[in-house]
């Protein structure tokens, strides 16, 4: 089916086009009528006529009677009220459409760089944000028909690996692997660090280990592989616990690009972009200056001849364009790395590796704060393990479920608790503007009331419970919607807004556009359910209301799935 707003936009565009080719009407959901059309005033300005006169002219060209009644409001807005017959036709089409009105785009290749934890280091809340936001974007892009290639840019290279490998050797391989596989990554890292700081001999050994690692010494590489493999295995457990779609095949860590780094330097040099500065090789991309107004370097090769983080990212851009044929590349990384990415993109464009046709976006996000509004950390200032957060959320969900004395088997209850815990944590993250900081408050996140994941899951389960009370499965074959009650109409309009909510989330790369829509829809349902009895209503009202419930349940379930949240049928 074609979505409601696409049908409306199409008619409007034709009318605008007749007056000024290419003029773009903007359609907004509005409280007063169903939609408000903006763009008349811009058109009026461009043509030098009074806005209300332009509105009258648009009306002359506008053929929309079968879809909506139009009214000119204010200084030149058009208010649209959808006709009963159009609403009925759209809702009927929605019932037969698995995609709930969302069209498919022409398939493109979208590379999404997200999660990117570091080997032998615990994943911290920053990685939680990257993982949850990135995975939701990946799901939305896939749903609209794009090919998504996830890249997990794991930190698996660099000088710390000297001390990590030496620590592994000291502990013995079995012991080291055991400590990594129980997920004590930080413990392992701290152990290595402590020796490095205290023991000169260890420090020396670590330094030569780095040289051996970079030189490709087979034994050193074997030990390094072991650290990487154990960590990647552990990350996979965390992803499974969170229900994140990343797989070990998506891991292309920093080391993946090692063989491409020489070419990066050579080609930048050939392009005349490379400058030596204090022994390091740098590019000074246009427009980047420090506070003193001096040009800022992107360091490609350090003075010790080692390659850094930026060189790897330059090689990665090239690889993603040349080998993955990306049409779009997203980097879901914390806001503090904004300048790094701006510079990497600028250099890649200057070098001709990144054409204008390839969109590159740093999908930045803010911090997770503790209750004291400082950076979220344990009392002793350490990072908090994601897996521990999830366990705690699960415990809370379990005790909430016990209090509800829900009639389900113990294993089903355990599973439900896991689903609720994930929903709580993911939704809290995905329901705020990603650029802003948010406070990690488990009590609020896990509550069944308010703008929370569990609340939306609960709304869905309530809807499903209506259908469980039917004697026979609902077939809903032939429904006519008259929407006599205003709460019915409000809910119906909400259902028809799903495609634009998803479009909004994708256009801004802001999952909270979708979560905000779902929360609004759940509230429309609650109002409806208070005002309109469903099962006890006489026919044909009963069938119509059941159909609205069915569509609402499906919309919540699909919408939540695009946020990476499951919608259980019962809770
Ligand atoms: N591993 C890095 C960190 O923990 C994030 C990497 C982000 N991705 C990238 N292509 N630089 O901060």
XYZ file of C-alpha atoms and ligand atoms in Angstrom:
583
model
C 0.000 0.000 0.000
C 1.029 3.609 -0.368
C 1.253 5.428 2.927
C -1.275 8.079 3.816
C 1.222 10.877 3.828
C 2.757 9.830 0.519
C -0.682 9.903 -1.092
C -1.395 13.345 0.353
C 2.028 14.670 -0.525
C 1.681 13.494 -4.066
C -1.518 15.474 -4.604
C -0.055 18.534 -2.943
C 3.133 18.336 -4.939
C 1.181 18.319 -8.161
C -0.654 21.473 -7.164
C 2.558 23.201 -6.060
C 4.298 22.077 -9.231
C 1.607 23.640 -11.402
C 2.448 26.998 -9.837
C 6.193 26.697 -9.478
C 8.020 23.636 -10.697
C 9.862 21.817 -7.960
C 8.256 23.699 -5.059
C 8.040 21.454 -2.052
C 5.007 21.256 0.225
C 5.794 20.172 3.776
C 3.224 18.035 5.503
C 3.057 18.080 9.278
C 0.922 16.141 11.679
C -1.164 18.710 13.455
C -3.292 18.822 16.552
C -6.009 21.062 15.189
C -6.746 19.306 11.935
C -5.151 16.040 10.841
C -2.328 17.553 8.823
C -1.034 21.022 8.209
C 0.621 21.985 4.935
C 3.551 24.392 5.079
C 5.287 25.839 2.086
C 2.598 28.133 0.765
C 4.286 31.133 2.319
C 7.629 30.295 0.762
C 5.901 29.950 -2.581
C 4.128 33.268 -2.094
C 7.394 34.971 -1.279
C 9.112 33.487 -4.310
C 6.360 34.691 -6.603
C 5.770 38.007 -4.857
C 2.116 37.557 -4.016
C 0.243 37.704 -0.723
C 0.273 34.383 1.173
C -3.490 34.052 1.367
C -3.771 34.721 -2.317
C -1.193 32.021 -2.969
C -3.178 29.667 -0.759
C -6.237 30.328 -2.915
C -4.197 29.598 -6.023
C -2.921 26.314 -4.602
C -6.517 25.385 -3.819
C -7.491 25.977 -7.429
C -4.931 23.415 -8.555
C -5.410 20.992 -5.723
C -7.429 17.866 -6.448
C -7.768 16.217 -3.095
C -11.515 16.094 -2.323
C -11.597 12.320 -2.098
C -8.802 12.294 0.482
C -9.273 15.358 2.637
C -11.173 18.541 3.279
C -8.992 21.609 3.022
C -9.209 24.869 4.906
C -6.971 27.900 4.696
C -5.775 28.960 8.129
C -3.656 31.755 9.536
C -1.349 33.566 7.148
C -1.393 30.797 4.546
C -1.415 27.362 6.088
C -3.611 24.669 4.661
C -5.332 22.429 7.160
C -6.317 18.976 5.994
C -8.984 16.810 7.564
C -9.023 13.301 6.156
C -12.343 12.066 4.786
C -14.076 9.070 6.318
C -13.829 7.103 3.101
C -10.086 7.709 2.771
C -9.492 6.699 6.385
C -11.512 3.552 5.861
C -9.635 2.643 2.698
C -6.220 3.254 4.288
C -7.019 1.245 7.408
C -8.296 -1.641 5.324
C -5.119 -1.563 3.261
C -3.074 -1.474 6.471
C -4.755 -4.665 7.680
C -3.494 -6.476 4.607
C 0.014 -5.010 4.701
C 2.790 -6.681 6.704
C 4.899 -3.560 6.307
C 2.172 -1.351 7.764
C 2.441 1.198 5.002
C 6.225 1.471 4.876
C 7.553 1.298 1.315
C 10.838 -0.190 0.162
C 13.646 2.081 -1.014
C 15.926 1.381 -3.922
C 18.539 -0.879 -2.364
C 21.777 0.796 -1.353
C 24.761 -0.425 0.608
C 25.008 1.142 4.024
C 28.032 0.481 6.222
C 27.412 1.027 9.911
C 30.441 1.195 12.182
C 29.222 0.533 15.709
C 29.926 -1.007 19.096
C 33.737 -1.151 18.670
C 34.879 -2.236 22.134
C 38.532 -2.775 22.892
C 40.283 -6.123 23.291
C 41.033 -7.130 26.862
C 38.952 -4.253 28.170
C 35.470 -4.336 29.562
C 32.728 -2.798 27.418
C 31.639 0.416 29.114
C 28.440 2.410 28.869
C 29.766 4.354 25.875
C 29.962 1.060 24.022
C 26.443 0.295 25.215
C 25.189 3.452 23.536
C 27.061 2.778 20.318
C 25.834 -0.816 20.292
C 22.193 -0.039 21.003
C 21.905 2.978 18.678
C 23.896 1.317 15.899
C 21.887 -1.867 16.068
C 18.606 0.010 15.927
C 19.756 1.964 12.872
C 20.907 -1.277 11.258
C 17.462 -2.798 11.807
C 15.681 0.254 10.392
C 17.880 0.418 7.303
C 17.434 -3.294 6.667
C 13.693 -2.926 7.019
C 13.525 -0.164 4.440
C 15.313 -2.497 2.052
C 18.971 -1.479 2.197
C 21.908 -3.843 2.418
C 23.540 -3.198 5.764
C 27.147 -4.143 6.408
C 27.985 -3.888 10.079
C 31.601 -3.140 10.941
C 32.717 -3.722 14.477
C 35.898 -1.639 14.591
C 37.307 -3.424 17.626
C 40.423 -1.894 19.196
C 42.819 -4.807 18.730
C 46.119 -3.133 17.934
C 48.628 -0.722 19.413
C 51.255 -0.433 22.110
C 49.215 -1.838 25.054
C 49.380 -5.236 23.394
C 53.032 -5.561 24.371
C 52.184 -5.573 28.063
C 49.004 -7.596 27.556
C 50.891 -10.373 25.789
C 53.668 -10.379 28.393
C 51.047 -10.608 31.121
C 49.496 -13.541 29.308
C 52.874 -15.255 29.136
C 53.432 -14.662 32.868
C 50.052 -16.044 33.854
C 50.334 -19.033 31.573
C 48.024 -19.452 28.626
C 45.397 -21.556 30.382
C 45.103 -19.256 33.339
C 44.962 -16.191 31.109
C 42.274 -17.647 28.885
C 40.264 -18.697 31.919
C 40.316 -15.208 33.376
C 39.339 -13.654 30.045
C 36.539 -16.086 29.370
C 34.806 -15.399 32.665
C 34.715 -11.852 31.402
C 37.234 -10.363 33.805
C 38.696 -8.289 31.027
C 39.371 -5.272 33.180
C 41.029 -7.429 35.825
C 43.394 -8.783 33.213
C 44.127 -5.326 31.860
C 44.737 -3.883 35.316
C 47.074 -6.761 36.151
C 49.155 -6.009 33.077
C 49.146 -2.280 33.738
C 50.219 -2.666 37.363
C 53.245 -4.747 36.390
C 54.083 -2.373 33.576
C 54.143 0.567 35.977
C 56.041 -1.198 38.758
C 58.506 -3.505 37.059
C 61.232 -2.167 34.749
C 62.048 -5.624 33.395
C 58.405 -6.198 32.494
C 58.281 -2.829 30.816
C 61.316 -3.707 28.715
C 59.836 -7.067 27.730
C 56.576 -5.369 26.807
C 58.393 -2.934 24.555
C 60.189 -5.637 22.642
C 56.905 -7.547 22.413
C 55.342 -4.619 20.564
C 58.233 -4.680 18.118
C 57.841 -8.461 17.659
C 54.103 -8.052 17.176
C 54.524 -5.378 14.540
C 57.291 -7.357 12.882
C 54.955 -10.300 12.482
C 56.786 -12.758 14.780
C 54.623 -15.918 14.529
C 54.670 -16.862 18.220
C 53.783 -13.312 19.254
C 50.998 -13.219 16.700
C 49.653 -16.494 18.066
C 49.478 -15.089 21.582
C 47.920 -11.880 20.317
C 45.284 -13.888 18.380
C 44.449 -15.662 21.577
C 43.719 -12.395 23.381
C 41.645 -11.154 20.473
C 39.686 -14.385 20.080
C 38.864 -14.643 23.758
C 37.697 -11.049 23.865
C 35.613 -11.376 20.721
C 34.004 -14.498 22.189
C 33.159 -12.535 25.303
C 31.733 -9.629 23.266
C 29.535 -12.120 21.398
C 28.115 -13.249 24.740
C 27.292 -9.675 25.647
C 25.620 -9.139 22.258
C 23.580 -12.296 22.685
C 22.529 -11.208 26.170
C 21.457 -7.837 24.781
C 19.841 -9.323 21.654
C 22.056 -7.343 19.304
C 22.448 -8.505 15.708
C 26.263 -8.148 15.540
C 28.108 -11.389 14.821
C 31.796 -12.355 15.035
C 31.909 -12.009 11.208
C 31.221 -8.296 11.599
C 34.456 -7.847 13.557
C 36.979 -6.052 11.418
C 39.216 -4.651 14.097
C 41.893 -2.031 13.690
C 44.447 -4.727 12.787
C 42.362 -5.639 9.742
C 43.654 -2.488 8.071
C 47.377 -2.970 8.850
C 48.321 -3.987 5.344
C 46.589 -0.969 3.868
C 48.400 1.655 5.941
C 51.545 1.964 3.812
C 49.380 2.697 0.786
C 47.483 5.358 2.734
C 50.752 7.177 3.429
C 52.088 6.693 -0.094
C 48.913 7.890 -1.802
C 48.520 10.890 0.470
C 52.106 11.766 -0.372
C 51.517 11.372 -4.098
C 48.479 13.600 -3.779
C 50.708 16.219 -2.213
C 48.775 16.258 1.029
C 51.430 14.914 3.392
C 53.490 17.274 5.519
C 56.285 16.370 7.915
C 55.877 17.995 11.274
C 58.124 17.228 14.237
C 59.049 13.856 12.755
C 55.438 12.866 12.218
C 53.637 12.671 8.894
C 50.473 14.749 8.916
C 47.742 16.144 6.742
C 46.405 19.607 7.500
C 42.865 19.502 6.099
C 41.402 22.843 5.114
C 39.270 24.638 7.658
C 40.536 22.947 10.823
C 42.295 25.189 13.307
C 43.010 25.066 17.026
C 42.059 27.747 19.529
C 45.048 29.849 18.537
C 43.918 29.739 14.923
C 46.780 27.468 13.829
C 46.084 24.677 11.354
C 45.315 21.338 12.970
C 47.132 18.203 11.863
C 45.641 14.781 11.348
C 48.552 12.575 12.301
C 48.917 9.725 9.840
C 52.261 8.353 10.998
C 53.695 9.172 14.386
C 57.296 10.229 14.927
C 58.136 6.705 16.163
C 57.008 5.514 12.721
C 53.943 3.787 14.177
C 50.564 4.300 12.604
C 47.794 5.729 14.736
C 44.041 5.680 15.090
C 43.558 8.197 12.249
C 45.593 6.196 9.719
C 43.446 3.157 10.430
C 40.251 5.138 9.971
C 41.524 6.532 6.678
C 42.270 3.012 5.459
C 38.839 1.923 6.660
C 37.047 4.645 4.674
C 38.901 3.564 1.563
C 38.139 -0.083 2.144
C 34.459 0.647 2.709
C 34.192 2.648 -0.497
C 36.434 0.567 -2.757
C 35.662 -2.959 -1.579
C 32.305 -2.780 0.144
C 30.945 -0.248 -2.383
C 29.267 1.754 0.337
C 26.722 4.358 -0.675
C 26.582 5.582 2.868
C 28.819 5.120 5.913
C 27.671 5.769 9.467
C 29.982 5.979 12.465
C 28.114 5.503 15.716
C 30.729 6.889 18.092
C 30.613 9.256 21.078
C 30.468 13.007 20.520
C 34.047 13.675 21.749
C 35.382 12.031 18.578
C 33.534 14.526 16.369
C 36.595 16.427 15.278
C 38.499 13.234 14.560
C 35.808 12.076 12.141
C 35.334 15.487 10.545
C 39.055 15.519 9.809
C 39.148 11.929 8.564
C 36.241 12.632 6.210
C 37.845 15.858 4.996
C 41.170 14.154 4.266
C 39.475 11.218 2.561
C 37.550 13.651 0.359
C 40.648 15.709 -0.409
C 42.486 12.532 -1.408
C 39.648 11.583 -3.717
C 38.853 8.389 -1.795
C 35.491 9.615 -0.704
C 33.324 10.988 -3.491
C 30.551 13.491 -2.885
C 28.027 10.807 -3.741
C 28.962 8.812 -0.644
C 27.369 10.174 2.466
C 29.535 9.847 5.577
C 28.013 10.698 8.932
C 29.359 10.699 12.450
C 26.288 9.597 14.398
C 27.400 11.197 17.641
C 25.932 10.550 21.058
C 26.190 12.048 24.527
C 27.189 10.531 27.851
C 25.469 8.213 30.239
C 25.388 9.867 33.647
C 24.996 8.446 37.135
C 22.337 9.649 39.591
C 24.784 12.389 40.669
C 24.840 13.617 37.045
C 28.524 12.774 36.795
C 29.877 10.179 34.385
C 28.234 6.861 35.132
C 30.680 4.693 37.077
C 30.812 2.452 40.109
C 31.410 3.963 43.526
C 35.131 3.307 43.275
C 35.144 5.046 39.909
C 35.488 1.933 37.805
C 33.544 1.218 34.661
C 30.392 -0.770 35.220
C 30.095 -3.999 33.283
C 27.208 -4.028 30.852
C 26.465 -7.591 31.718
C 26.056 -6.660 35.389
C 23.618 -3.893 34.486
C 21.571 -6.343 32.491
C 21.598 -8.868 35.351
C 20.406 -6.280 37.793
C 17.625 -5.191 35.444
C 16.616 -8.827 35.076
C 16.400 -9.288 38.831
C 14.144 -6.256 39.114
C 11.964 -7.439 36.252
C 11.646 -10.869 37.868
C 10.498 -9.473 41.170
C 8.019 -7.183 39.410
C 6.642 -10.192 37.561
C 6.373 -12.203 40.780
C 4.306 -9.429 42.336
C 1.938 -9.499 39.391
C 1.358 -13.224 39.985
C 1.327 -13.779 36.263
C 0.154 -17.221 35.290
C 3.186 -18.528 33.407
C 5.669 -21.358 33.902
C 8.933 -20.479 35.679
C 11.044 -20.762 32.492
C 8.638 -18.512 30.640
C 8.890 -16.016 33.468
C 12.686 -16.061 33.285
C 12.539 -15.431 29.578
C 10.064 -12.625 30.061
C 12.315 -11.018 32.656
C 15.172 -11.056 30.165
C 13.010 -9.440 27.505
C 11.821 -6.751 29.899
C 15.347 -6.034 31.141
C 16.651 -5.542 27.611
C 13.688 -3.363 26.740
C 14.276 -1.190 29.804
C 17.933 -0.583 29.039
C 17.620 -0.175 25.278
C 14.527 1.986 25.347
C 15.973 4.407 27.903
C 18.860 4.939 25.526
C 16.803 5.132 22.343
C 14.118 7.432 23.702
C 16.334 10.447 24.269
C 17.821 12.634 21.578
C 21.088 10.763 21.053
C 23.176 13.937 21.236
C 22.044 14.590 24.784
C 23.314 13.009 27.982
C 20.937 10.873 29.997
C 20.858 9.625 33.548
C 21.020 5.890 34.031
C 18.172 5.314 36.463
C 17.185 1.668 36.576
C 14.090 2.298 38.728
C 12.634 4.624 36.155
C 13.762 2.562 33.152
C 12.199 -0.670 34.366
C 8.862 0.825 35.482
C 5.716 -0.408 33.770
C 4.375 3.147 33.712
C 5.744 6.202 31.935
C 7.786 6.527 28.783
C 9.604 3.205 29.169
C 10.279 0.044 27.198
C 8.333 -2.162 29.616
C 5.319 0.187 29.362
C 5.221 -0.284 25.601
C 5.689 -4.023 25.934
C 2.861 -4.043 28.441
C 0.573 -2.074 26.112
C 1.252 -4.665 23.441
C 0.604 -7.567 25.814
C -2.672 -5.970 26.927
C -3.768 -5.782 23.306
C -2.874 -9.407 22.753
C -4.786 -10.425 25.861
C -7.979 -9.047 24.294
C -7.592 -11.547 21.495
C -6.895 -14.387 23.906
C -10.356 -13.856 25.330
C -12.042 -14.584 22.000
C -13.607 -18.007 21.536
C -12.148 -18.465 18.078
C -9.115 -16.889 16.395
C -9.958 -13.492 14.993
C -10.026 -13.467 11.204
C -11.000 -9.846 10.666
C -11.848 -10.637 7.097
C -14.144 -7.779 6.266
C -13.985 -4.637 8.324
C -15.496 -1.281 7.569
C -14.227 1.561 9.682
C -16.685 4.324 10.498
C -14.710 5.685 13.478
C -17.738 7.270 15.080
C -16.002 7.838 18.420
C -13.299 10.475 18.522
C -10.971 8.142 20.447
C -11.301 5.629 17.622
C -10.425 8.251 15.054
C -7.443 9.478 17.071
C -6.094 5.960 17.397
C -6.661 5.295 13.686
C -4.736 8.406 12.690
C -1.900 7.356 14.961
C -1.745 3.995 13.203
C -1.465 5.699 9.835
C 1.486 7.817 11.032
C 3.869 4.889 11.386
C 5.659 5.360 8.019
C 6.398 9.012 8.653
C 7.707 8.269 12.143
C 10.132 5.743 10.682
C 11.110 8.131 7.888
C 11.757 10.826 10.468
C 13.974 8.505 12.498
C 15.968 7.503 9.433
C 16.266 11.002 7.997
C 17.708 12.346 11.255
C 19.376 9.102 12.380
C 17.446 9.582 15.609
C 15.778 6.429 16.902
C 13.924 8.539 19.457
C 11.673 9.773 16.665
C 10.373 6.238 16.412
C 10.221 5.558 20.147
C 8.381 8.860 20.699
C 5.851 7.833 18.094
C 5.333 4.435 19.735
C 4.826 6.033 23.128
C 2.270 8.418 21.640
C 0.495 5.508 19.960
C 0.352 3.550 23.219
C -1.225 6.572 24.884
C -3.784 6.890 22.109
C -4.601 3.241 22.670
C -5.013 3.759 26.420
C -7.431 6.648 25.849
C -9.327 4.579 23.322
C -9.504 1.572 25.615
C -10.884 3.650 28.463
C -13.566 5.199 26.263
C -14.462 2.324 23.984
C -15.343 -1.160 25.185
C -14.154 -3.730 22.683
C -15.413 -7.240 23.370
C -18.746 -6.145 24.817
C -19.539 -3.732 21.974
C -22.315 -4.650 19.521
C -21.460 -5.549 15.933
C -20.256 -4.062 13.638
C -18.513 -1.793 16.188
C -16.906 -4.768 17.903
C -15.200 -5.972 14.735
C -14.017 -2.483 13.930
C -12.530 -2.028 17.399
C -10.867 -5.414 17.284
C -9.317 -4.411 13.971
C -7.946 -1.216 15.514
C -6.516 -3.301 18.368
C -4.960 -5.736 15.928
C -3.304 -2.933 13.972
C -2.114 -1.281 17.150
C -0.551 -4.505 18.427
C 1.166 -5.078 15.109
C 2.473 -1.526 14.947
C 3.869 -1.655 18.482
C 5.475 -5.012 17.814
C 7.057 -3.978 14.514
C 8.133 -0.591 15.839
C 9.724 -2.111 18.931
C 11.492 -4.716 16.805
C 13.144 -1.899 14.862
C 14.476 -0.594 18.156
C 15.792 -4.083 18.888
C 13.105 -4.725 21.508
C 10.925 -7.825 21.641
C 7.199 -7.586 22.266
C 6.030 -10.622 24.257
C 2.355 -11.572 23.994
C 1.851 -11.847 27.707
C 3.289 -10.075 30.720
N 37.419 1.518 19.904
C 37.088 2.903 19.944
C 36.758 3.311 21.376
O 36.540 2.467 22.225
C 35.930 3.270 19.054
C 36.133 3.047 17.580
C 35.092 3.736 16.746
N 35.166 3.461 15.341
C 36.069 3.946 14.497
N 36.037 3.631 13.244
N 37.035 4.768 14.917
O 36.691 4.514 21.646
